[in-house]
Coordinates of C-alpha atoms in Angstrom, one line a residue:
Chain O
X1 CA -11.8 -64.6 -4.6
X2 CA -10.6 -61.0 -4.7
X3 CA -9.1 -59.3 -7.2
X4 CA -5.8 -58.5 -8.1
X5 CA -4.7 -55.5 -6.7
X6 CA -3.6 -53.1 -9.0
X7 CA 0.5 -51.8 -9.0
X8 CA 1.2 -47.7 -9.2
X9 CA 4.7 -47.8 -7.8
X10 CA 7.4 -48.5 -8.9
X11 CA 5.8 -48.5 -12.3
X12 CA 6.5 -52.0 -14.3
X13 CA 10.3 -52.4 -15.2
X14 CA 11.1 -49.2 -13.3
X15 CA 15.5 -49.0 -13.9
X16 CA 16.7 -47.2 -10.6
X17 CA 20.6 -45.7 -11.2
X18 CA 22.6 -43.3 -10.1
X19 CA 20.0 -40.1 -10.4
X20 CA 17.4 -42.2 -8.9
X21 CA 18.9 -42.8 -6.2
X22 CA 21.0 -40.0 -5.3
X23 CA 18.2 -38.5 -3.7
X24 CA 16.4 -41.4 -2.1
X25 CA 16.6 -44.0 0.6
X26 CA 14.1 -45.7 0.5
X27 CA 11.7 -46.8 -2.7
X28 CA 8.5 -46.4 -2.3
X29 CA 6.0 -49.5 -3.2
X30 CA 2.5 -48.5 -3.4
X31 CA -0.5 -49.8 -5.0
X32 CA -4.5 -49.1 -5.4
X33 CA -7.5 -50.4 -3.4
X34 CA -9.2 -54.1 -3.5
X35 CA -12.5 -53.7 -2.7
X36 CA -13.2 -56.3 0.2
X37 CA -9.4 -56.6 0.6
X38 CA -8.9 -56.3 4.8
X39 CA -4.9 -57.4 4.6
X40 CA -2.7 -56.7 2.5
X41 CA 0.7 -58.6 1.8
X42 CA 4.3 -57.3 -0.1
X43 CA 6.7 -60.2 -0.9
X44 CA 9.9 -58.0 -2.8
X45 CA 12.0 -61.0 -4.9
X46 CA 15.8 -61.1 -6.8
X47 CA 15.5 -62.3 -9.6
X48 CA 19.5 -64.3 -10.3
X49 CA 19.4 -66.6 -12.9
X50 CA 15.6 -67.8 -13.2
X51 CA 15.2 -68.0 -9.7
X52 CA 13.8 -66.0 -7.2
X53 CA 15.1 -65.7 -3.9
X54 CA 12.9 -63.7 -1.7
X55 CA 14.1 -60.8 0.2
X56 CA 11.7 -60.1 2.3
X57 CA 8.1 -60.1 3.1
X58 CA 5.8 -58.1 4.8
X59 CA 2.2 -57.6 5.9
X60 CA -0.3 -55.0 6.4
X61 CA -3.6 -54.0 7.9
X62 CA -5.6 -51.3 5.3
X63 CA -2.6 -50.2 4.2
X64 CA -1.9 -49.8 0.6
X65 CA 1.7 -49.1 0.6
X66 CA 5.3 -49.2 1.9
X67 CA 8.8 -48.0 1.8
X68 CA 12.0 -50.3 2.0
X69 CA 14.9 -49.0 2.3
X70 CA 17.6 -48.9 -0.7
X71 CA 20.0 -50.9 1.8
X72 CA 18.3 -53.7 1.8
X73 CA 18.9 -54.0 -2.2
X74 CA 21.7 -54.3 -4.4
X75 CA 22.1 -54.4 -8.3
X76 CA 19.7 -56.3 -10.5
X77 CA 16.3 -56.9 -11.5
X78 CA 13.5 -57.4 -8.8
X79 CA 10.2 -58.8 -8.5
X80 CA 7.7 -57.4 -6.3
X81 CA 3.7 -59.5 -5.4
X82 CA 0.7 -58.0 -3.8
X83 CA -1.5 -60.7 -2.3
X84 CA -5.3 -58.9 -1.1
X85 CA -6.3 -60.8 1.2
X86 CA -9.5 -60.7 3.8
X87 CA -9.1 -62.1 7.1
X88 CA -11.5 -63.1 9.6
X89 CA -12.0 -61.5 13.3
X90 CA -9.3 -64.7 14.4
X91 CA -7.2 -63.9 11.7
X92 CA -8.2 -67.1 9.5
X93 CA -8.1 -65.9 5.8
X94 CA -11.3 -66.4 4.7
X95 CA -10.7 -65.1 0.9
X96 CA -7.2 -64.6 -0.7
X97 CA -7.2 -62.2 -4.2
X98 CA -5.0 -62.6 -7.3
X99 CA -1.0 -61.9 -7.5
X100 CA 0.0 -58.9 -8.5
X101 CA 3.4 -58.4 -9.5
X102 CA 5.7 -55.6 -11.2
X103 CA 9.5 -56.1 -12.3
X104 CA 12.0 -53.0 -11.9
X105 CA 15.7 -53.6 -12.3
X106 CA 18.4 -51.6 -10.2
X107 CA 21.8 -51.2 -11.1
X108 CA 24.3 -48.8 -10.2
X109 CA 28.3 -49.1 -11.7
X110 CA 31.1 -50.3 -10.0
X111 CA 32.8 -46.8 -8.1
X112 CA 36.8 -46.7 -9.4
X113 CA 39.2 -46.9 -6.0
X114 CA 40.1 -43.9 -5.0
X115 CA 42.9 -42.1 -2.7
X116 CA 42.9 -39.4 0.3
X117 CA 45.4 -36.8 0.1
X118 CA 48.4 -36.0 2.2
X119 CA 48.0 -32.9 4.0
X120 CA 51.7 -32.6 3.9
X121 CA 52.5 -29.9 6.4
X122 CA 50.2 -29.0 8.7
X123 CA 49.7 -27.3 11.5
X124 CA 48.9 -27.0 15.1
X125 CA 48.7 -26.2 19.1
Chain Y
X1 CA 41.2 -19.6 10.9
X2 CA 38.5 -19.4 14.2
X3 CA 39.2 -17.1 16.2
X4 CA 37.7 -17.6 19.8
X5 CA 37.7 -15.2 23.3
X6 CA 38.7 -16.0 25.9
X7 CA 39.1 -15.1 29.5
X8 CA 42.7 -14.1 30.2
X9 CA 45.2 -16.4 32.3
X10 CA 46.4 -14.1 34.9
X11 CA 49.4 -15.7 35.4
X12 CA 52.9 -13.6 33.8
X13 CA 53.7 -17.0 32.3
X14 CA 57.8 -15.6 31.3
X15 CA 58.7 -14.7 35.3
X16 CA 56.8 -18.8 36.0
X17 CA 59.4 -19.9 33.9
X18 CA 62.5 -18.7 34.9
X19 CA 65.5 -20.0 36.7
X20 CA 65.8 -18.8 39.9
X21 CA 69.4 -17.1 39.7
X22 CA 67.8 -14.8 36.8
X23 CA 64.5 -14.0 39.2
X24 CA 67.0 -12.5 41.2
X25 CA 68.6 -11.2 38.2
X26 CA 65.6 -9.6 37.4
X27 CA 64.4 -8.6 41.0
X28 CA 68.1 -6.4 41.1
X29 CA 66.5 -4.7 38.0
X30 CA 63.3 -4.1 39.7
X31 CA 65.7 -2.4 42.3
X32 CA 67.0 0.0 39.9
X33 CA 64.4 1.1 38.0
X34 CA 60.9 -0.5 38.7
X35 CA 60.2 -1.6 35.7
X36 CA 57.9 -4.4 37.1
X37 CA 55.6 -2.3 39.8
X38 CA 53.0 -1.4 36.9
X39 CA 51.2 -4.6 36.0
X40 CA 48.1 -3.0 36.1
X41 CA 46.5 -5.0 33.4
X42 CA 42.7 -4.9 33.9
X43 CA 40.0 -6.8 35.5
X44 CA 37.6 -8.3 32.2
X45 CA 39.8 -8.0 29.8
X46 CA 39.6 -10.3 26.8
X47 CA 42.0 -11.7 24.0
X48 CA 42.3 -13.8 20.7
X49 CA 42.8 -17.8 20.6
X50 CA 43.8 -18.7 17.6
X51 CA 42.5 -22.3 16.6
X52 CA 44.5 -24.4 13.8
X53 CA 42.4 -25.7 11.3
X54 CA 44.0 -28.9 9.1
X55 CA 42.6 -30.2 5.4
X56 CA 42.7 -33.4 4.9
X57 CA 41.5 -34.5 0.8
X58 CA 40.5 -37.0 -1.3
X59 CA 39.1 -37.8 -5.0
X60 CA 36.1 -37.3 -5.0
X61 CA 33.1 -39.3 -7.1
X62 CA 29.2 -38.3 -8.1
X63 CA 29.1 -42.8 -7.6
X64 CA 29.6 -41.8 -3.8
X65 CA 26.3 -40.9 -1.4
X66 CA 28.4 -40.1 1.5
X67 CA 32.1 -40.4 3.1
X68 CA 33.6 -42.0 6.5
X69 CA 36.3 -40.1 7.5
X70 CA 38.3 -42.4 10.2
X71 CA 41.4 -40.3 12.0
X72 CA 43.1 -42.2 14.8
X73 CA 46.2 -41.0 16.7
X74 CA 49.6 -42.9 17.2
X75 CA 50.0 -43.7 21.2
X76 CA 52.9 -45.4 22.2
X77 CA 53.1 -47.4 18.6
X78 CA 49.3 -48.2 18.3
X79 CA 46.8 -46.3 16.5
X80 CA 43.7 -45.8 18.2
X81 CA 41.1 -44.2 16.6
X82 CA 40.4 -40.8 18.4
X83 CA 37.7 -39.1 15.6
X84 CA 35.3 -40.7 12.9
X85 CA 33.7 -37.9 11.1
X86 CA 30.7 -38.3 7.7
X87 CA 30.8 -35.5 5.2
X88 CA 29.5 -36.1 2.1
X89 CA 32.2 -33.3 0.4
X90 CA 35.3 -34.4 -0.6
X91 CA 37.0 -33.0 2.3
X92 CA 37.1 -32.1 6.6
X93 CA 38.8 -29.5 7.7
X94 CA 40.0 -30.2 11.7
X95 CA 41.8 -29.4 14.8
X96 CA 43.6 -31.6 15.7
X97 CA 46.7 -31.0 18.7
X98 CA 50.2 -32.1 17.2
X99 CA 50.9 -35.5 17.2
X100 CA 51.3 -37.9 14.4
X101 CA 48.3 -39.3 13.1
X102 CA 46.7 -41.4 9.6
X103 CA 43.4 -41.4 8.6
X104 CA 41.3 -43.4 6.1
X105 CA 38.1 -42.7 4.2
X106 CA 35.5 -45.6 4.1
X107 CA 33.2 -44.7 0.6
X108 CA 29.5 -45.3 1.0
X109 CA 27.5 -45.7 -2.4
X110 CA 24.3 -44.7 -3.1
X111 CA 22.3 -47.5 -1.7
X112 CA 24.4 -46.0 1.1
X113 CA 26.2 -49.2 1.6
X114 CA 30.2 -49.5 2.4
X115 CA 30.9 -49.7 -0.8
X116 CA 35.7 -49.7 0.2
X117 CA 37.7 -47.7 2.3
X118 CA 40.5 -46.1 1.2
X119 CA 44.0 -46.9 2.2
X120 CA 45.7 -45.3 5.8
X121 CA 47.0 -41.8 4.8
X122 CA 49.5 -40.4 7.9
X123 CA 50.4 -37.3 8.5
X124 CA 52.0 -34.9 11.3
X125 CA 50.2 -32.3 12.7
X126 CA 53.5 -30.3 13.5
X127 CA 53.1 -27.6 16.8
X128 CA 52.9 -24.5 15.5
X129 CA 54.9 -21.6 16.8
X130 CA 54.7 -18.3 16.7
X131 CA 58.0 -16.0 15.2
X132 CA 59.6 -13.5 17.2
X133 CA 61.8 -10.7 16.4
X134 CA 63.5 -9.8 19.5
X135 CA 66.3 -7.0 17.0
X136 CA 66.0 -5.6 13.7
X137 CA 69.1 -3.6 13.1
X138 CA 69.8 -0.7 11.2
X139 CA 66.8 0.8 12.5
X140 CA 67.8 3.3 9.0
X141 CA 68.9 3.4 5.7
X142 CA 70.6 5.9 4.0
X143 CA 71.0 6.4 -0.3
X144 CA 75.0 6.9 0.4
X145 CA 75.1 4.1 2.3
X146 CA 77.5 1.8 0.4
X147 CA 77.8 -1.6 2.0
X148 CA 75.0 -3.7 1.3
X149 CA 71.2 -2.4 2.2
X150 CA 71.5 -5.6 4.9
X151 CA 69.7 -6.6 7.7
X152 CA 70.3 -8.5 10.9
X153 CA 67.4 -9.9 13.1
X154 CA 67.8 -11.6 15.4
X155 CA 65.1 -13.8 17.1
X156 CA 62.5 -16.7 18.0
X157 CA 60.8 -19.3 16.5
X158 CA 61.4 -18.4 13.1
X159 CA 61.1 -21.6 11.2
X160 CA 63.1 -21.8 8.1
X161 CA 60.5 -21.3 5.4
X162 CA 58.9 -18.6 7.3
X163 CA 57.1 -15.7 4.7
X164 CA 59.6 -12.5 5.4
X165 CA 58.9 -9.4 4.0
X166 CA 59.2 -5.9 4.7
X167 CA 55.1 -4.0 5.2
X168 CA 55.4 -0.5 4.2
X169 CA 53.4 1.8 6.9
X170 CA 50.0 2.9 5.5
X171 CA 50.8 1.4 1.7
X172 CA 47.7 -0.9 0.8
X173 CA 47.8 -5.5 1.1
X174 CA 50.3 -6.0 -1.8
X175 CA 53.5 -4.1 -2.1
X176 CA 55.2 -6.0 0.4
X177 CA 58.4 -6.0 -0.2
X178 CA 60.4 -9.5 -0.5
X179 CA 64.4 -9.9 0.9
X180 CA 66.7 -11.0 -2.4
X181 CA 68.3 -13.4 -0.3
X182 CA 68.0 -14.4 3.7
X183 CA 70.7 -16.5 5.5
X184 CA 70.0 -18.0 9.1
X185 CA 72.7 -18.2 11.1
X186 CA 70.6 -19.8 14.8
X187 CA 68.3 -17.7 15.7
X188 CA 69.8 -14.6 13.9
X189 CA 68.4 -13.8 10.0
X190 CA 70.5 -11.9 7.7
X191 CA 68.1 -10.1 5.1
X192 CA 69.7 -8.5 2.4
X193 CA 67.0 -6.1 0.2
X194 CA 67.5 -4.2 -3.2
X195 CA 68.6 -1.0 -3.2
X196 CA 66.3 -0.3 -6.6
X197 CA 62.9 -2.3 -4.5
X198 CA 63.0 0.0 -1.3
X199 CA 61.6 3.9 -1.5
X200 CA 61.9 6.3 1.0
X201 CA 59.6 5.9 3.6
X202 CA 58.8 3.6 7.1
X203 CA 58.7 -0.6 6.8
X204 CA 58.1 -2.9 9.7
X205 CA 59.7 -6.2 9.5
X206 CA 56.8 -8.8 8.8
X207 CA 57.3 -13.1 9.8
X208 CA 55.1 -15.0 9.2
X209 CA 55.9 -18.7 10.1
X210 CA 54.1 -21.9 8.0
X211 CA 51.2 -22.7 10.8
X212 CA 50.0 -19.1 10.0
X213 CA 51.1 -17.5 13.2
X214 CA 53.3 -14.0 12.9
X215 CA 54.7 -11.2 14.1
X216 CA 55.7 -7.9 13.0
X217 CA 58.3 -5.3 13.9
X218 CA 59.3 -1.6 13.6
X219 CA 60.3 0.9 12.3
X220 CA 62.6 0.7 9.6
X221 CA 63.0 3.8 8.0
X222 CA 64.7 4.2 4.3
X223 CA 65.8 7.8 3.7
X224 CA 65.6 9.6 0.8
X225 CA 68.8 12.5 1.5
X226 CA 72.1 11.7 2.2
X227 CA 73.0 11.2 6.4
X228 CA 76.0 13.0 6.6
X229 CA 74.2 16.5 4.4
X230 CA 72.4 16.4 7.0
X231 CA 69.4 17.3 5.1
X232 CA 65.9 16.4 6.2
X233 CA 64.6 12.3 5.2
X234 CA 61.9 11.9 3.6
X235 CA 59.7 11.0 7.1
X236 CA 60.8 12.5 10.6
X237 CA 58.7 10.2 12.5
X238 CA 60.0 9.6 15.9
X239 CA 62.6 6.1 16.4
X240 CA 62.7 4.6 19.6
X241 CA 65.5 4.6 21.7
X242 CA 66.9 1.3 23.4
X243 CA 67.2 2.3 27.0
X244 CA 70.0 -0.5 28.5
X245 CA 69.5 -1.0 32.5
X246 CA 72.1 -3.3 34.3
X247 CA 73.5 -4.2 37.5
X248 CA 75.9 -6.5 39.7
X249 CA 79.4 -6.6 41.5
X250 CA 82.2 -4.2 41.1
X251 CA 85.4 -4.2 42.8
X252 CA 87.5 -1.8 43.1
X253 CA 91.8 -2.6 42.3
X254 CA 93.8 0.6 42.7
X255 CA 96.3 2.0 40.2
X256 CA 97.9 4.4 41.8
X257 CA 98.0 7.7 43.8
X258 CA 97.2 8.2 46.9
X259 CA 93.4 7.8 48.0
X260 CA 93.9 4.4 48.6
X261 CA 96.4 3.4 49.4
X262 CA 99.6 5.8 51.1
X263 CA 99.2 6.4 54.1
X264 CA 95.8 5.2 54.3
X265 CA 94.5 2.0 52.4
X266 CA 97.5 -0.2 51.0
X267 CA 94.9 -3.5 49.9
X268 CA 95.7 -4.7 46.4
X269 CA 91.2 -4.5 46.2
X270 CA 88.2 -3.9 47.5
X271 CA 86.0 -6.3 47.3
X272 CA 82.6 -5.1 48.1
X273 CA 81.1 -3.0 45.6
X274 CA 78.0 -2.5 43.7
X275 CA 77.5 -0.7 40.6
X276 CA 74.2 0.2 38.0
X277 CA 73.5 2.4 34.8
X278 CA 71.0 2.9 33.4
X279 CA 71.5 4.5 29.1
X280 CA 70.0 5.5 26.5
X281 CA 71.0 4.8 23.2
X282 CA 69.0 7.5 20.2
X283 CA 71.2 6.7 17.4
X284 CA 71.8 3.4 15.3
X285 CA 72.7 3.4 12.7
X286 CA 74.9 0.7 10.3
X287 CA 77.8 1.6 12.1
X288 CA 76.7 1.2 15.2
X289 CA 74.6 3.0 17.7
X290 CA 75.5 6.1 19.9
X291 CA 74.0 7.2 23.4
X292 CA 74.7 8.6 27.0
X293 CA 74.9 6.1 30.2
X294 CA 74.7 7.5 34.0
X295 CA 76.6 5.1 36.2
X296 CA 76.2 4.8 39.2
X297 CA 79.3 2.9 42.2
X298 CA 79.3 1.9 45.2
X299 CA 82.2 0.3 47.3
X300 CA 82.9 -0.2 51.2
X301 CA 86.5 0.7 51.5
X302 CA 88.1 -1.3 54.6
X303 CA 90.9 -1.8 56.4
X304 CA 92.0 -2.9 59.7
X305 CA 96.0 -2.4 60.5
X306 CA 97.8 -2.8 63.8
X307 CA 96.4 0.2 66.0
X308 CA 93.5 1.6 64.1
X309 CA 90.9 1.2 61.8
X310 CA 90.4 3.6 58.0
X311 CA 87.0 3.0 56.7
X312 CA 85.6 5.0 54.1
X313 CA 83.0 4.4 51.5
X314 CA 83.5 6.4 48.0
X315 CA 80.6 6.8 45.7
X316 CA 81.1 7.7 42.0
X317 CA 78.5 9.3 39.8
X318 CA 79.8 9.8 35.8
X319 CA 77.7 10.4 33.1
X320 CA 79.3 8.7 30.5
X321 CA 79.2 9.1 26.1
X322 CA 78.4 5.1 24.9
X323 CA 78.8 3.5 21.7
X324 CA 77.6 0.1 20.9
X325 CA 78.7 -2.5 18.5
X326 CA 76.8 -5.2 18.1
X327 CA 78.7 -8.5 16.4
X328 CA 77.5 -9.9 13.2
X329 CA 76.0 -12.9 15.3
X330 CA 73.8 -10.3 16.9
X331 CA 73.7 -12.1 20.6
X332 CA 77.1 -10.4 21.4
X333 CA 77.6 -6.4 22.1
X334 CA 80.9 -4.6 22.6
X335 CA 80.4 -1.3 25.0
X336 CA 82.1 1.6 25.2
X337 CA 82.3 4.5 27.4
X338 CA 84.4 7.8 28.0
X339 CA 82.7 10.3 30.2
X340 CA 83.4 12.4 33.8
X341 CA 81.4 12.6 36.8
X342 CA 82.2 12.6 40.8
X343 CA 84.0 11.0 43.9
X344 CA 82.8 11.0 46.5
X345 CA 84.7 10.0 49.7
X346 CA 82.0 9.7 52.5
X347 CA 82.8 8.5 56.1
X348 CA 86.5 8.2 55.8
X349 CA 87.6 8.0 59.2
X350 CA 90.1 6.2 61.2
X351 CA 89.0 4.7 64.4
X352 CA 92.0 4.0 67.2
X353 CA 90.0 1.8 69.5
X354 CA 89.1 5.2 71.9
X355 CA 85.9 5.4 69.2
X356 CA 86.3 6.6 65.8
X357 CA 87.6 10.0 64.6
X358 CA 84.6 12.3 63.5
X359 CA 84.4 11.3 59.6
X360 CA 85.1 13.2 57.2
X361 CA 83.2 13.5 53.5
X362 CA 85.2 14.7 50.2
X363 CA 84.3 15.3 46.3
X364 CA 86.3 15.0 43.5
X365 CA 86.2 15.1 40.1
X366 CA 86.5 12.1 38.1
X367 CA 87.6 10.4 34.7
X368 CA 85.5 7.5 33.9
X369 CA 87.0 5.4 30.6
X370 CA 85.7 1.4 29.6
X371 CA 84.4 -0.7 27.9
X372 CA 82.3 -3.7 28.4
X373 CA 81.2 -6.8 26.5
X374 CA 77.3 -8.3 26.7
X375 CA 76.0 -12.0 25.5
X376 CA 73.2 -11.9 25.4
X377 CA 70.9 -14.6 26.6
X378 CA 67.5 -14.5 27.0
X379 CA 65.3 -12.1 25.2
X380 CA 66.8 -8.5 25.8
X381 CA 68.5 -9.7 29.1
X382 CA 72.2 -10.0 28.6
X383 CA 75.0 -10.7 30.9
X384 CA 78.2 -7.7 30.6
X385 CA 81.6 -8.6 31.7
X386 CA 84.7 -5.6 31.3
X387 CA 86.8 -3.2 32.9
X388 CA 86.4 0.5 33.8
X389 CA 89.1 3.3 34.6
X390 CA 88.7 5.5 37.3
X391 CA 90.7 8.8 38.0
X392 CA 90.2 10.4 40.8
X393 CA 91.4 14.4 40.4
X394 CA 92.7 15.6 43.3
X395 CA 94.8 18.9 43.3
X396 CA 95.0 20.1 46.7
X397 CA 96.0 17.1 48.7
X398 CA 98.1 15.7 45.2
X399 CA 97.2 12.3 45.8
X400 CA 95.8 12.4 42.0
X401 CA 94.8 8.1 42.2
X402 CA 93.3 6.2 39.5
X403 CA 91.9 2.4 39.6
X404 CA 90.1 -0.4 37.8
X405 CA 87.3 -1.5 38.5
X406 CA 86.5 -5.1 37.1
X407 CA 82.8 -5.3 35.9
X408 CA 80.7 -8.7 36.0
X409 CA 76.8 -8.1 36.0
X410 CA 73.4 -8.0 34.9
X411 CA 70.5 -6.8 32.8
X412 CA 68.8 -5.7 29.2
X413 CA 68.6 -3.8 26.6
X414 CA 64.8 -2.8 25.5

């Protein structure tokens, strides 16, 4: 059994509000390398009333971070899990690691409906 | 506004758009004045082209990542997308051509997702017209002028919401003078100014349409001293005189005397005739314009008798005083002239069928008095009709004829 990956970013129970989302188009998930592991899987869930709904799962070879577009998300609480694996040359899993998981919350207020202005008399040629 | 330079179009749009009869009229003017003989625009010249910018705006929200503006144009009752622009600002500057449009703003939240779309806003891009000042009257005010200080402007494309003002020449911006009242009568504009707000000086008239295009024309002089006193005015700068050029058809209708009737010519009218005149009006006042004109005419005198033919050419050249009075609509004017000149009866001979006799030529002092009525139909160009009375002094042969010259001509005042 491989040891659990130490999750780095985003920190556990991180909060993503307007200030944090205004300037970022991606949320980067990062973890520390696990000795003996050559593959990592990252799974992202949305928690809804105690149930977990899988949004997407990624598998990477020896890479310990993944940037995900915020456009995949919406308001709510999310769980992200990393599992370290050791795969043989033929792809078969030789050893599994312990699952590591963190939570983060994304909350954006509803944008109130606004109106466009009448430009009035405008001229062209 | 954005200004961009482009090559000059060498076409002459003014001439290209004129109807054929008008071109013929202009051609006859050209024969007289040679005005159009000097088109010497250099190669590679440039002009500035104005581009119009429209600004669309909407309420901003800090929770918005970006806006996407969809602009649609109306064609045959249907709106089709013409432009889609993304912006993080709450406005968009465009350069649209005249037409009917509508636009909607798509709102994207901080997750870069479409949150909602604002309702359509319909708008019209109006055709921006450049105002054109054709005439200004009067071109001078004097302190003792009793009538209201009214300026009459004729022009084209002047929007009722145009900005109109007098600008003192040489003065910094912000010293413009707005009229106390503005009245539109068709293409004529009546401006009333408060005497106290017009200090002596030189002004130009500035008109800017709501679209931003403007025209200006001068010079309006507000004098410091009375005109009647003949005192030195506040400014002695030259005010350009008006030039009048016209040409047209002029028959001759004998009234009395023996030169044209008597034993030689008995016709009631000599229909073949042509006249042209060039006038200058350096004195322009509230009560009218005053100047002088040179008037030239030619008539063919010919009669077929039972046993002979009599022929002559009547050539007149007169120097007249000219008084011009504009009617209040500034599209019509009355011209009165009085002067004297020379009448040549040239190549006057009888032909009895066996060859013409030796021709005779005589010159006579003549008097010219008359009036014309002008109607401006296009810019400075006018149609003119009127009547001249000519009296020829010929004491030696006691004939002393007089005749009328009805006039129908075309011309321009520049």
